[in-house]
Amino acid sequence: MKDYHTHHVSPNGGHICAVTRADWERVAAAEGMTPAFGVHPWYAHAVESPAAFAFELDEWLARYPHAQVGETGLDASAKYRATLDAQRLLLHLHLGAAFRHERLVHVHAVHAHAELLQILKTRARCNTLPRVLLHAWNGSHEMAREFLALGAVFSVGFRELSHPKAEERYARIPAGKLFPESDDAPQLWPRTLALFRLLRGGLGTEG
């Protein structure tokens, strides 16, 4: 089974996401992987010209027709809350590019699921919503249903799958909507996959 959200090359293939603009060349060259171009919300404030960023992202997506978008999102934790305005602007630029180029976008959300949901609902009403993967998903089943109604899918790693509430959070997410990820911990991939298959009833055919 492939790795649905990582920052490292995986021998099983998967989706390798950039964190900063400097990562784009690296992920584009990752053999056997699907690259995703973007800037993580932790670094959104460092983007000096959002307009130039938007043009460059369009150019890279046109150059790599198989590429995805991300990592982007909103992080309202205490450490990053002060940069939320910059994060919101970059999130909209990523979502716009993903919609225009018909690509999947990898989204990070910390203490911001409600705001993210409203942003996606607004885009859905305007018919400008791309396909969305919510990585490291740890929200409630009720919140998951809201995102599922918008066509979103989820990925989860070892941290999420080993949480005491893992079964409550993930067991009712439909097949084909929940996928394994290693994120920034490739060394945990075998244990992640074992936990994922255990949670999903031993089935390894979802991706």
Tab-separated table of N, CA and C in Angstrom, residues 73-74 84 87-89 91-93 95-96 107 112-126 128-130 132 147 150:
chain	number	residue	atom	x	y	z
A	73	GLY	N	-2.669	24.699	4.541
A	73	GLY	CA	-3.636	24.530	5.619
A	73	GLY	C	-3.645	25.666	6.610
A	74	LEU	N	-4.190	25.370	7.786
A	74	LEU	CA	-4.310	26.347	8.873
A	74	LEU	C	-3.843	25.713	10.171
A	84	LEU	N	-1.832	33.547	11.286
A	84	LEU	CA	-3.035	33.010	10.631
A	84	LEU	C	-3.456	33.804	9.399
A	87	GLN	N	-1.399	32.547	6.682
A	87	GLN	CA	-1.805	31.169	6.391
A	87	GLN	C	-3.082	31.136	5.559
A	88	ARG	N	-4.047	31.956	5.919
A	88	ARG	CA	-5.327	31.975	5.191
A	88	ARG	C	-5.118	32.375	3.730
A	89	LEU	N	-4.314	33.389	3.519
A	89	LEU	CA	-4.063	33.843	2.149
A	89	LEU	C	-3.408	32.736	1.335
A	91	LEU	N	-3.485	29.527	1.918
A	91	LEU	CA	-4.436	28.432	1.755
A	91	LEU	C	-5.335	28.688	0.556
A	92	HIS	N	-5.862	29.892	0.447
A	92	HIS	CA	-6.737	30.204	-0.688
A	92	HIS	C	-5.984	30.115	-2.014
A	93	LEU	N	-4.724	30.525	-2.029
A	93	LEU	CA	-3.944	30.421	-3.264
A	93	LEU	C	-3.715	28.965	-3.647
A	95	LEU	N	-5.667	26.379	-2.777
A	95	LEU	CA	-6.962	25.813	-3.173
A	95	LEU	C	-7.344	26.269	-4.578
A	96	GLY	N	-7.074	27.522	-4.880
A	96	GLY	CA	-7.380	28.035	-6.211
A	96	GLY	C	-6.575	27.324	-7.282
A	107	VAL	N	-4.008	19.027	2.970
A	107	VAL	CA	-4.337	20.091	3.922
A	107	VAL	C	-4.001	19.667	5.351
A	112	ALA	N	-8.216	24.219	13.914
A	112	ALA	CA	-8.794	25.077	12.877
A	112	ALA	C	-9.759	24.326	11.972
A	113	HIS	N	-10.244	23.151	12.420
A	113	HIS	CA	-11.133	22.370	11.560
A	113	HIS	C	-12.424	23.116	11.232
A	114	ALA	N	-12.974	23.833	12.210
A	114	ALA	CA	-14.235	24.533	11.971
A	114	ALA	C	-14.058	25.631	10.928
A	115	GLU	N	-12.994	26.407	11.045
A	115	GLU	CA	-12.755	27.463	10.054
A	115	GLU	C	-12.463	26.870	8.686
A	116	LEU	N	-11.665	25.817	8.652
A	116	LEU	CA	-11.369	25.169	7.379
A	116	LEU	C	-12.642	24.657	6.725
A	117	LEU	N	-13.521	24.054	7.505
A	117	LEU	CA	-14.774	23.541	6.975
A	117	LEU	C	-15.585	24.651	6.330
A	118	GLN	N	-15.647	25.805	6.973
A	118	GLN	CA	-16.408	26.924	6.413
A	118	GLN	C	-15.794	27.420	5.111
A	119	ILE	N	-14.471	27.452	5.048
A	119	ILE	CA	-13.793	27.867	3.811
A	119	ILE	C	-14.133	26.903	2.676
A	120	LEU	N	-14.090	25.611	2.955
A	120	LEU	CA	-14.393	24.624	1.919
A	120	LEU	C	-15.864	24.669	1.517
A	121	LYS	N	-16.752	24.882	2.485
A	121	LYS	CA	-18.175	24.991	2.151
A	121	LYS	C	-18.444	26.198	1.261
A	122	THR	N	-17.776	27.296	1.534
A	122	THR	CA	-17.938	28.495	0.698
A	122	THR	C	-17.480	28.210	-0.724
A	123	ARG	N	-16.349	27.531	-0.869
A	123	ARG	CA	-15.867	27.191	-2.207
A	123	ARG	C	-16.819	26.214	-2.903
A	124	ALA	N	-17.396	25.295	-2.143
A	124	ALA	CA	-18.346	24.361	-2.740
A	124	ALA	C	-19.564	25.099	-3.279
A	125	ARG	N	-20.045	26.089	-2.514
A	125	ARG	CA	-21.201	26.873	-2.982
A	125	ARG	C	-20.867	27.655	-4.243
A	126	CYS	N	-19.599	28.042	-4.385
A	126	CYS	CA	-19.157	28.804	-5.560
A	126	CYS	C	-18.632	27.898	-6.675
A	128	THR	N	-15.973	26.099	-6.721
A	128	THR	CA	-14.519	26.245	-6.896
A	128	THR	C	-13.755	25.376	-5.898
A	129	LEU	N	-14.344	24.267	-5.494
A	129	LEU	CA	-13.723	23.396	-4.496
A	129	LEU	C	-12.936	22.287	-5.177
A	130	PRO	N	-11.622	22.188	-4.907
A	130	PRO	CA	-10.848	21.065	-5.457
A	130	PRO	C	-11.019	19.817	-4.606
A	132	VAL	N	-9.786	17.374	-1.838
A	132	VAL	CA	-9.038	17.685	-0.623
A	132	VAL	C	-8.699	16.406	0.134
A	147	PHE	N	-16.885	16.931	6.365
A	147	PHE	CA	-15.869	16.981	5.312
A	147	PHE	C	-16.142	15.942	4.233
A	150	LEU	N	-18.317	16.994	1.525
A	150	LEU	CA	-17.685	17.877	0.547
A	150	LEU	C	-16.738	17.112	-0.374
